[in-house]
Structures are given as structure tokens and as C-alpha cells.
mmCIF file of C-alpha atoms in Angstrom:
data_model
loop_
_atom_site.group_PDB
_atom_site.id
_atom_site.type_symbol
_atom_site.label_atom_id
_atom_site.label_comp_id
_atom_site.label_asym_id
_atom_site.label_seq_id
_atom_site.Cartn_x
_atom_site.Cartn_y
_atom_site.Cartn_z
ATOM 1 C CA MET A 1 40.441 -0.746 7.756
ATOM 2 C CA GLN A 2 37.494 1.419 6.768
ATOM 3 C CA ILE A 3 35.392 -1.640 5.914
ATOM 4 C CA ALA A 4 36.277 -3.270 9.216
ATOM 5 C CA ALA A 5 35.391 -0.083 11.088
ATOM 6 C CA TYR A 6 32.081 0.149 9.211
ATOM 7 C CA PHE A 7 30.986 -3.367 10.174
ATOM 8 C CA ALA A 8 32.207 -2.824 13.732
ATOM 9 C CA SER A 9 29.924 0.223 14.000
ATOM 10 C CA LEU A 10 26.823 -1.834 13.169
ATOM 11 C CA ASP A 11 25.129 -2.824 16.409
ATOM 12 C CA PRO A 12 22.631 -5.724 16.023
ATOM 13 C CA ILE A 13 20.954 -4.609 19.248
ATOM 14 C CA ASN A 14 20.009 -1.290 17.633
ATOM 15 C CA LEU A 15 18.461 -3.170 14.705
ATOM 16 C CA PHE A 16 16.512 -5.378 17.099
ATOM 17 C CA LYS A 17 15.230 -2.320 18.972
ATOM 18 C CA SER A 18 14.160 -0.510 15.787
ATOM 19 C CA LEU A 19 12.289 -3.441 14.192
ATOM 20 C CA PRO A 20 9.087 -3.045 16.292
ATOM 21 C CA GLY A 21 8.787 0.542 15.073
ATOM 22 C CA GLY A 22 9.156 -0.718 11.513
ATOM 23 C CA VAL A 23 6.400 -3.272 12.129
ATOM 24 C CA ALA A 24 4.051 -0.584 13.505
ATOM 25 C CA GLN A 25 4.600 1.650 10.478
ATOM 26 C CA GLY A 26 4.364 -1.359 8.171
ATOM 27 C CA VAL A 27 0.887 -2.184 9.458
ATOM 28 C CA VAL A 28 -0.289 1.372 8.753
ATOM 29 C CA TRP A 29 1.209 1.339 5.264
ATOM 30 C CA GLY A 30 -0.353 -2.100 4.783
ATOM 31 C CA VAL A 31 -3.769 -0.521 5.366
ATOM 32 C CA MET A 32 -2.885 2.048 2.718
ATOM 33 C CA ALA A 33 -1.782 -0.768 0.400
ATOM 34 C CA LEU A 34 -5.251 -2.332 0.698
ATOM 35 C CA GLY A 35 -6.585 0.821 -0.927
ATOM 36 C CA VAL A 36 -3.976 0.569 -3.683
ATOM 37 C CA TYR A 37 -4.904 -3.103 -4.153
ATOM 38 C CA ILE A 38 -8.526 -2.198 -4.901
ATOM 39 C CA THR A 39 -7.592 0.050 -7.815
ATOM 40 C CA PHE A 40 -4.436 -1.679 -9.018
ATOM 41 C CA ARG A 41 -5.658 -5.286 -8.920
ATOM 42 C CA LEU A 42 -9.456 -5.219 -8.793
ATOM 43 C CA LEU A 43 -10.172 -2.233 -11.069
ATOM 44 C CA ASP A 44 -6.955 -2.470 -13.109
ATOM 45 C CA ILE A 45 -6.376 1.283 -12.677
ATOM 46 C CA ALA A 46 -3.093 2.921 -11.725
ATOM 47 C CA ASP A 47 -4.508 5.608 -9.416
ATOM 48 C CA LEU A 48 -2.035 8.342 -8.496
ATOM 49 C CA THR A 49 -4.560 10.152 -6.301
ATOM 50 C CA VAL A 50 -3.175 8.308 -3.278
ATOM 51 C CA ASP A 51 -0.113 10.555 -2.996
ATOM 52 C CA GLY A 52 -2.505 13.414 -2.243
ATOM 53 C CA SER A 53 -5.305 11.611 -0.378
ATOM 54 C CA PHE A 54 -2.833 10.104 2.117
ATOM 55 C CA THR A 55 -1.808 13.629 3.081
ATOM 56 C CA THR A 56 -5.452 14.724 3.102
ATOM 57 C CA GLY A 57 -6.250 12.061 5.683
ATOM 58 C CA GLY A 58 -3.334 13.187 7.805
ATOM 59 C CA ALA A 59 -4.169 16.887 7.497
ATOM 60 C CA VAL A 60 -7.845 16.456 8.359
ATOM 61 C CA THR A 61 -6.986 14.236 11.325
ATOM 62 C CA ALA A 62 -4.404 16.675 12.689
ATOM 63 C CA MET A 63 -6.611 19.761 12.381
ATOM 64 C CA LEU A 64 -9.667 18.128 13.949
ATOM 65 C CA ILE A 65 -7.684 16.713 16.867
ATOM 66 C CA LEU A 66 -6.098 20.130 17.409
ATOM 67 C CA GLY A 67 -9.618 21.576 17.313
ATOM 68 C CA GLY A 68 -10.725 19.352 20.163
ATOM 69 C CA CYS A 69 -12.388 16.485 18.282
ATOM 70 C CA PRO A 70 -11.823 12.938 19.572
ATOM 71 C CA ALA A 71 -9.434 10.782 17.576
ATOM 72 C CA TRP A 72 -12.179 8.454 16.293
ATOM 73 C CA ALA A 73 -14.211 11.381 14.922
ATOM 74 C CA ALA A 74 -11.100 12.802 13.241
ATOM 75 C CA ILE A 75 -10.414 9.443 11.594
ATOM 76 C CA LEU A 76 -13.996 9.186 10.318
ATOM 77 C CA ALA A 77 -13.726 12.672 8.833
ATOM 78 C CA ALA A 78 -10.404 11.701 7.202
ATOM 79 C CA ILE A 79 -12.053 8.643 5.649
ATOM 80 C CA LEU A 80 -14.835 10.817 4.228
ATOM 81 C CA ALA A 81 -12.334 13.349 2.848
ATOM 82 C CA GLY A 82 -10.325 10.593 1.177
ATOM 83 C CA MET A 83 -13.486 9.125 -0.318
ATOM 84 C CA LEU A 84 -14.410 12.509 -1.802
ATOM 85 C CA ALA A 85 -10.952 12.771 -3.358
ATOM 86 C CA GLY A 86 -11.350 9.340 -4.953
ATOM 87 C CA VAL A 87 -14.852 10.191 -6.200
ATOM 88 C CA CYS A 88 -13.433 13.364 -7.769
ATOM 89 C CA THR A 89 -10.886 11.282 -9.691
ATOM 90 C CA GLY A 90 -13.614 8.852 -10.707
ATOM 91 C CA LEU A 91 -15.859 11.606 -12.039
ATOM 92 C CA LEU A 92 -13.010 13.193 -13.986
ATOM 93 C CA HIS A 93 -12.381 9.809 -15.574
ATOM 94 C CA THR A 94 -15.942 8.627 -16.219
ATOM 95 C CA ARG A 95 -17.869 11.867 -16.813
ATOM 96 C CA LEU A 96 -15.235 13.951 -18.570
ATOM 97 C CA GLY A 97 -13.434 11.147 -20.406
ATOM 98 C CA ILE A 98 -10.019 11.920 -18.910
ATOM 99 C CA PRO A 99 -7.747 8.826 -18.804
ATOM 100 C CA ALA A 100 -7.620 7.364 -15.304
ATOM 101 C CA ILE A 101 -3.923 7.982 -14.740
ATOM 102 C CA LEU A 102 -4.239 11.644 -15.796
ATOM 103 C CA ALA A 103 -7.368 12.091 -13.680
ATOM 104 C CA GLY A 104 -5.419 10.827 -10.658
ATOM 105 C CA ILE A 105 -2.548 13.199 -11.389
ATOM 106 C CA LEU A 106 -4.946 16.165 -11.667
ATOM 107 C CA THR A 107 -6.642 15.341 -8.359
ATOM 108 C CA GLN A 108 -3.303 14.761 -6.644
ATOM 109 C CA PHE A 109 -2.043 18.089 -7.999
ATOM 110 C CA ALA A 110 -5.129 19.916 -6.714
ATOM 111 C CA LEU A 111 -4.941 18.203 -3.331
ATOM 112 C CA TYR A 112 -1.556 19.769 -2.620
ATOM 113 C CA SER A 113 -3.156 23.209 -2.407
ATOM 114 C CA ILE A 114 -6.270 21.858 -0.694
ATOM 115 C CA ASN A 115 -4.158 20.162 1.964
ATOM 116 C CA LEU A 116 -2.280 23.404 2.595
ATOM 117 C CA HIS A 117 -5.592 25.198 3.093
ATOM 118 C CA ILE A 118 -6.775 22.454 5.457
ATOM 119 C CA MET A 119 -3.642 22.988 7.581
ATOM 120 C CA GLY A 120 -4.042 26.761 7.585
ATOM 121 C CA MET A 121 -1.357 27.283 4.910
ATOM 122 C CA ALA A 122 1.243 25.646 7.191
ATOM 123 C CA ALA A 123 3.562 22.957 5.849
ATOM 124 C CA ASN A 124 3.100 20.801 8.958
ATOM 125 C CA LYS A 125 1.014 20.559 12.099
ATOM 126 C CA SER A 126 2.116 18.903 15.337
ATOM 127 C CA VAL A 127 -0.210 16.619 17.293
ATOM 128 C CA ASN A 128 1.430 16.129 20.674
ATOM 129 C CA PRO A 129 0.274 12.794 22.171
ATOM 130 C CA ASP A 130 0.866 14.255 25.652
ATOM 131 C CA LYS A 131 -1.837 16.857 25.042
ATOM 132 C CA PHE A 132 -4.236 15.008 22.751
ATOM 133 C CA PRO A 133 -5.508 11.410 23.020
ATOM 134 C CA VAL A 134 -4.616 9.337 19.947
ATOM 135 C CA PHE A 135 -5.161 5.749 18.830
ATOM 136 C CA ILE A 136 -1.533 4.939 18.157
ATOM 137 C CA SER A 137 1.737 6.619 19.031
ATOM 138 C CA SER A 138 5.417 5.949 18.408
ATOM 139 C CA ARG A 139 5.927 6.433 22.153
ATOM 140 C CA HIS A 140 4.026 3.190 22.826
ATOM 141 C CA VAL A 141 5.082 0.927 19.980
ATOM 142 C CA PRO A 142 3.708 -2.437 21.311
ATOM 143 C CA ALA A 143 0.284 -0.864 21.861
ATOM 144 C CA ALA A 144 0.516 0.772 18.418
ATOM 145 C CA ILE A 145 1.245 -2.605 16.796
ATOM 146 C CA LEU A 146 -1.681 -4.262 18.579
ATOM 147 C CA THR A 147 -4.088 -1.443 17.690
ATOM 148 C CA GLY A 148 -2.882 -1.360 14.093
ATOM 149 C CA VAL A 149 -3.277 -5.119 13.689
ATOM 150 C CA LEU A 150 -6.808 -5.001 15.140
ATOM 151 C CA ILE A 151 -7.800 -2.169 12.782
ATOM 152 C CA ALA A 152 -6.257 -4.030 9.824
ATOM 153 C CA ALA A 153 -8.099 -7.239 10.780
ATOM 154 C CA VAL A 154 -11.442 -5.412 10.921
ATOM 155 C CA ILE A 155 -10.787 -3.815 7.515
ATOM 156 C CA VAL A 156 -9.804 -7.140 5.926
ATOM 157 C CA ALA A 157 -12.942 -8.810 7.328
ATOM 158 C CA ALA A 158 -15.131 -5.930 6.091
ATOM 159 C CA LEU A 159 -13.580 -6.020 2.604
ATOM 160 C CA TYR A 160 -13.931 -9.799 2.422
ATOM 161 C CA TRP A 161 -17.618 -9.486 3.273
ATOM 162 C CA TYR A 162 -18.220 -6.543 0.941
ATOM 163 C CA PHE A 163 -16.579 -8.065 -2.117
ATOM 164 C CA GLY A 164 -18.727 -11.138 -1.611
ATOM 165 C CA THR A 165 -21.905 -9.080 -1.950
ATOM 166 C CA GLU A 166 -23.644 -8.410 -5.253
ATOM 167 C CA GLN A 167 -22.257 -4.884 -5.484
ATOM 168 C CA GLY A 168 -18.754 -5.972 -4.517
ATOM 169 C CA SER A 169 -18.824 -8.771 -7.073
ATOM 170 C CA ALA A 170 -19.958 -6.277 -9.715
ATOM 171 C CA LEU A 171 -17.001 -4.051 -8.831
ATOM 172 C CA ARG A 172 -14.570 -6.952 -9.184
ATOM 173 C CA ALA A 173 -16.188 -7.978 -12.475
ATOM 174 C CA THR A 174 -15.768 -4.429 -13.806
ATOM 175 C CA GLY A 175 -12.026 -4.649 -13.413
ATOM 176 C CA SER A 176 -11.788 -8.191 -14.764
ATOM 177 C CA ASN A 177 -13.862 -7.720 -17.918
ATOM 178 C CA PRO A 178 -15.501 -4.308 -18.493
ATOM 179 C CA ALA A 179 -17.138 -5.312 -21.786
ATOM 180 C CA MET A 180 -18.781 -8.403 -20.326
ATOM 181 C CA SER A 181 -19.802 -6.467 -17.204
ATOM 182 C CA ARG A 182 -21.506 -3.843 -19.361
ATOM 183 C CA ALA A 183 -23.274 -6.590 -21.316
ATOM 184 C CA LEU A 184 -24.560 -8.024 -18.017
ATOM 185 C CA GLY A 185 -26.125 -4.678 -17.137
ATOM 186 C CA ILE A 186 -23.472 -3.432 -14.698
ATOM 187 C CA ASN A 187 -22.923 0.326 -14.721
ATOM 188 C CA ILE A 188 -19.144 0.175 -14.979
ATOM 189 C CA ASP A 189 -18.744 3.947 -14.623
ATOM 190 C CA SER A 190 -20.500 3.863 -11.255
ATOM 191 C CA MET A 191 -18.384 0.891 -10.195
ATOM 192 C CA LYS A 192 -15.184 2.745 -11.081
ATOM 193 C CA VAL A 193 -16.243 5.818 -9.097
ATOM 194 C CA LEU A 194 -17.224 3.601 -6.173
ATOM 195 C CA GLY A 195 -13.949 1.678 -6.291
ATOM 196 C CA LEU A 196 -11.833 4.826 -6.448
ATOM 197 C CA GLY A 197 -13.776 6.325 -3.550
ATOM 198 C CA LEU A 198 -13.368 3.190 -1.427
ATOM 199 C CA SER A 199 -9.678 2.952 -2.276
ATOM 200 C CA ASN A 200 -8.863 6.524 -1.301
ATOM 201 C CA ALA A 201 -10.974 6.255 1.844
ATOM 202 C CA LEU A 202 -8.620 3.499 3.035
ATOM 203 C CA VAL A 203 -5.590 5.535 1.963
ATOM 204 C CA ALA A 204 -6.822 8.557 3.934
ATOM 205 C CA LEU A 205 -7.507 6.308 6.935
ATOM 206 C CA ALA A 206 -3.869 5.206 6.797
ATOM 207 C CA GLY A 207 -2.799 8.847 6.529
ATOM 208 C CA GLY A 208 -4.790 9.698 9.641
ATOM 209 C CA LEU A 209 -3.271 6.788 11.555
ATOM 210 C CA MET A 210 0.244 7.757 10.439
ATOM 211 C CA THR A 211 -0.302 11.331 11.630
ATOM 212 C CA GLN A 212 -1.264 10.048 15.065
ATOM 213 C CA TYR A 213 1.633 7.598 15.144
ATOM 214 C CA GLN A 214 4.367 10.071 14.203
ATOM 215 C CA GLY A 215 2.772 13.012 16.030
ATOM 216 C CA PHE A 216 2.441 15.427 13.111
ATOM 217 C CA ALA A 217 0.999 15.932 9.652
ATOM 218 C CA ASP A 218 3.254 17.168 6.868
ATOM 219 C CA ILE A 219 2.383 18.411 3.400
ATOM 220 C CA ASN A 220 4.881 15.964 1.859
ATOM 221 C CA MET A 221 4.008 12.922 3.980
ATOM 222 C CA GLY A 222 2.175 11.259 1.089
ATOM 223 C CA ARG A 223 4.893 11.717 -1.507
ATOM 224 C CA GLY A 224 5.737 8.320 -3.023
ATOM 225 C CA SER A 225 2.778 6.591 -1.361
ATOM 226 C CA ILE A 226 1.750 4.890 -4.588
ATOM 227 C CA VAL A 227 5.168 3.234 -4.906
ATOM 228 C CA ILE A 228 5.167 2.082 -1.276
ATOM 229 C CA GLY A 229 1.626 0.755 -1.723
ATOM 230 C CA LEU A 230 2.619 -1.117 -4.866
ATOM 231 C CA ALA A 231 5.655 -2.515 -3.052
ATOM 232 C CA ALA A 232 3.449 -3.832 -0.236
ATOM 233 C CA VAL A 233 0.946 -5.319 -2.708
ATOM 234 C CA ILE A 234 3.581 -7.054 -4.816
ATOM 235 C CA ILE A 235 5.585 -8.331 -1.840
ATOM 236 C CA GLY A 236 2.401 -9.612 -0.188
ATOM 237 C CA GLU A 237 1.290 -11.414 -3.354
ATOM 238 C CA VAL A 238 4.681 -13.029 -3.915
ATOM 239 C CA VAL A 239 4.938 -14.202 -0.294
ATOM 240 C CA CYS A 240 1.326 -15.449 -0.366
ATOM 241 C CA GLY A 241 2.038 -17.393 -3.561
ATOM 242 C CA ALA A 242 5.139 -18.912 -1.990
ATOM 243 C CA VAL A 243 3.282 -19.971 1.170
ATOM 244 C CA PHE A 244 0.086 -21.168 -0.530
ATOM 245 C CA ARG A 245 1.302 -22.777 -3.735
ATOM 246 C CA LYS A 246 -2.100 -24.354 -4.451
ATOM 247 C CA GLY A 247 -3.906 -21.035 -4.153
ATOM 248 C CA SER A 248 -5.662 -19.162 -1.359
ATOM 249 C CA ASN A 249 -8.981 -17.443 -0.790
ATOM 250 C CA PHE A 250 -9.590 -13.716 -1.053
ATOM 251 C CA ALA A 251 -9.350 -13.032 2.694
ATOM 252 C CA VAL A 252 -5.903 -14.609 2.875
ATOM 253 C CA ARG A 253 -4.690 -12.563 -0.096
ATOM 254 C CA LEU A 254 -5.941 -9.378 1.548
ATOM 255 C CA SER A 255 -4.191 -10.319 4.797
ATOM 256 C CA PHE A 256 -0.909 -10.812 2.985
ATOM 257 C CA ILE A 257 -1.122 -7.233 1.685
ATOM 258 C CA ILE A 258 -0.706 -6.162 5.323
ATOM 259 C CA VAL A 259 2.185 -8.624 5.627
ATOM 260 C CA GLY A 260 3.725 -7.047 2.528
ATOM 261 C CA GLY A 261 3.613 -3.620 4.174
ATOM 262 C CA ILE A 262 5.312 -4.981 7.281
ATOM 263 C CA LEU A 263 8.035 -6.750 5.294
ATOM 264 C CA TYR A 264 8.661 -3.642 3.225
ATOM 265 C CA TYR A 265 9.188 -1.453 6.275
ATOM 266 C CA MET A 266 11.371 -4.052 7.952
ATOM 267 C CA VAL A 267 13.609 -3.953 4.875
ATOM 268 C CA MET A 268 13.664 -0.152 5.053
ATOM 269 C CA THR A 269 14.569 -0.347 8.748
ATOM 270 C CA ALA A 270 17.448 -2.688 7.922
ATOM 271 C CA ILE A 271 18.668 -0.329 5.197
ATOM 272 C CA LEU A 272 18.724 2.586 7.631
ATOM 273 C CA TRP A 273 20.507 0.382 10.193
ATOM 274 C CA LEU A 274 23.213 -0.267 7.600
ATOM 275 C CA LYS A 275 23.809 3.521 7.679
ATOM 276 C CA LEU A 276 23.157 3.922 3.998
ATOM 277 C CA ASN A 277 22.207 7.364 2.742
ATOM 278 C CA SER A 278 18.541 7.995 3.620
ATOM 279 C CA ASN A 279 18.200 9.955 0.370
ATOM 280 C CA ASP A 280 18.624 6.637 -1.451
ATOM 281 C CA LEU A 281 15.512 5.082 0.123
ATOM 282 C CA LYS A 282 13.401 5.855 -2.950
ATOM 283 C CA LEU A 283 16.023 4.164 -5.118
ATOM 284 C CA PHE A 284 15.918 1.071 -2.909
ATOM 285 C CA THR A 285 12.116 1.141 -2.999
ATOM 286 C CA ALA A 286 12.137 1.236 -6.806
ATOM 287 C CA VAL A 287 14.578 -1.671 -6.914
ATOM 288 C CA ILE A 288 12.486 -3.717 -4.461
ATOM 289 C CA VAL A 289 9.288 -3.097 -6.440
ATOM 290 C CA ALA A 290 11.009 -3.951 -9.739
ATOM 291 C CA VAL A 291 12.410 -7.202 -8.322
ATOM 292 C CA PHE A 292 9.105 -8.367 -6.867
ATOM 293 C CA LEU A 293 7.213 -7.341 -10.011
ATOM 294 C CA ALA A 294 9.621 -9.446 -12.056
ATOM 295 C CA VAL A 295 9.310 -12.550 -9.850
ATOM 296 C CA PRO A 296 5.790 -13.610 -11.004
ATOM 297 C CA TYR A 297 6.730 -13.004 -14.643
ATOM 298 C CA LEU A 298 9.931 -15.017 -14.377
ATOM 299 C CA GLN A 299 8.087 -17.811 -12.576
ATOM 300 C CA ALA A 300 5.475 -17.902 -15.341
ATOM 301 C CA GLN A 301 8.197 -17.950 -17.971
ATOM 302 C CA SER A 302 9.955 -20.871 -16.301
ATOM 303 C CA LYS A 303 6.686 -22.824 -16.249
ATOM 304 C CA SER A 304 5.618 -22.018 -19.818
ATOM 305 C CA SER A 305 4.838 -24.879 -22.170
ATOM 306 C CA PHE A 306 7.619 -23.915 -24.559
ATOM 307 C CA LYS A 307 10.182 -24.013 -21.777
ATOM 308 C CA LEU A 308 8.892 -27.375 -20.569
ATOM 309 C CA ALA A 309 8.838 -28.724 -24.106
ATOM 310 C CA GLY A 310 12.459 -27.671 -24.557
ATOM 311 C CA LYS A 311 13.516 -29.336 -21.324
ATOM 312 C CA ARG A 312 11.692 -32.543 -22.241
ATOM 313 C CA GLY A 313 13.256 -32.506 -25.697
ATOM 314 C CA ARG A 314 16.755 -32.160 -24.272
ATOM 315 C CA ALA A 315 16.040 -34.902 -21.753
ATOM 316 C CA ALA A 316 14.851 -37.192 -24.545
ATOM 317 C CA GLU A 317 17.996 -36.466 -26.586
ATOM 318 C CA LYS A 318 20.166 -37.371 -23.622
ATOM 319 C CA GLU A 319 18.284 -40.642 -23.160
ATOM 320 C CA ASP A 320 18.638 -41.498 -26.858
ATOM 321 C CA GLY A 321 22.357 -40.743 -26.671
ATOM 322 C CA ALA A 322 22.741 -42.949 -23.632
ATOM 323 C CA HIS A 323 20.982 -45.890 -25.353
ATOM 324 C CA ALA A 324 23.093 -45.440 -28.488
#
């Protein structure tokens, strides 16, 4: 009876109504995931700064809007603040010899206090869309989706152009093969600092957009951002590989990172619709990331030469047995 009552309480109409909000948030988190992609895939660095720089972007945006600055100026300031946070991590890593993951943790740890100071030692700041003009708002979800998609498209186009330049190619080469890059005369330390700065600039941009969308900045709004970003990156890569089996260009792969963010938040929306405990969302996120991380490995294993050789050997044995 309890099971029947549970399923009877699930209204598909409520799920349908909540999906657009999930798409709007997914686009914003997809922008953040582009920043994670730069460090995780291109530089091969697990940067934990993002948990702090996401909040920094939100805090700077909220305080400047409350101070009377236009939304676009607040977003630009958030981007600059995020870039400075990433540069700080890069300098700790390259100039002081601190391992990248520890450098990110140190910067993230420091940003908690810095973000509190930015918000006047308050844990959250409200940005009422009725009083202050914002780019996107949860009160106008269709417009928020359209604006978010346009911003994401501009960012993807800019990244595609930049990583095709000499400097962008040098940054990609640094992550692919640092020793060879150094031999070719590339200053890999500068490329790492640049990449970390660019990555956290995008993360802070997403934080600023999320503050405008939800109408407030909170000191804990960036907690777990790195896991959500990784989820969006992995989901986007897996879906891209499934759609384009023969490969795709860099712009398409970047676009699918945004798609990964949308799919992730649609799954989260469905989980909440199922009335599961919201405190378990981080558990579900970890499971989703683990599953999608395992998919490429399992696919590679199934296509390995040893596996194929074994299958061919068994097929040959069956044929010999049939002839005998």
C-alpha cells in the first residue's frame, strides 16, 4: 500500500514544469564545467580552486549589483576576481613548487575567508530581481535559458578560436606532453598559470550568473562545484562519443560540455521529483560521476586487442568443432 501511495503521489506534470528550471541551471553549470575542462582535460590538473572561485564570482557580482553597478560590469569584475584566484593557485604551484592539487586546496581554503570579507562578513546576500536589473532570473526561466545558451555559445566560439592560436596551442601542448613542450621552447609554468587563470575566470563567471539566477549569493554555493563540473565534463564526453562515433572537432566537444551540464541537472531534477532525500544528492552525484568515468574505460577494455583475440579464438574453435 505504501509503494502504491508513493507512486500515486508522483505527478508527471510537476516534473514537466520543473525541467525548464533544471535546463537553465544546467546551462550555467555547463559554463562552469568549461572551466573545469580546461584544467582537467587540457592541462591534466585536478584544480580544487573552483569550489572557492565559484563563490567568489557570486559574491563579487552580488555586492557590486547591490552597490549600484550594472549587471554586465559586475560580471566582468567577477571574471577578473576568478582569474586572480586561478593565477594565485598557478603561482603557488609553479613558483613555490607546491603540488597542483594542494595549491588548489590552499587557495580554496583562503577564498572562504576572502569571500566572507567580500560579502561584509555575511553568509549570504540577496539580490532581488525586482529592485536590480539582472541578466537571468528564475522568475523568467525561458528568457534565462535563451540568455544562458547565447552566453555559452559565445564562450564556446571564443575558446575554439583561442585554442587554435599559437598561445592556445602551446597551452594544450603543455598538458599533453610537458617535456616535449619544454624542449620546443614553451614556458610550461606560464602556460599552467594562464590555464588556471582562464579556467577560474569561467568558473567565477558561472558563479556570477548563478547568483543572478537564484537571486542571492551564499558562502557555501560553490561547495562540490568540482564534482558537478567533472560530472558535466564526463557526461558530455560520453554523449559526444556516442553521437559522433568517428570523432568530432574541438568546438563540438566543447559544446557537449554544456550539454553534459544540462543532462546532469535534468537528472538531479528527476531525483528531486522522485521525492528522494535531498541530502543524498551528493551521493547520487558521486555515483553518476563514477558510472560515466567507468564507461570509457569499459568501452576501451571491450575493444582491446586481447579481448578481440580471445573472441576470435573462441569463434575459430567453434568453427573447427562444427567441421569435425
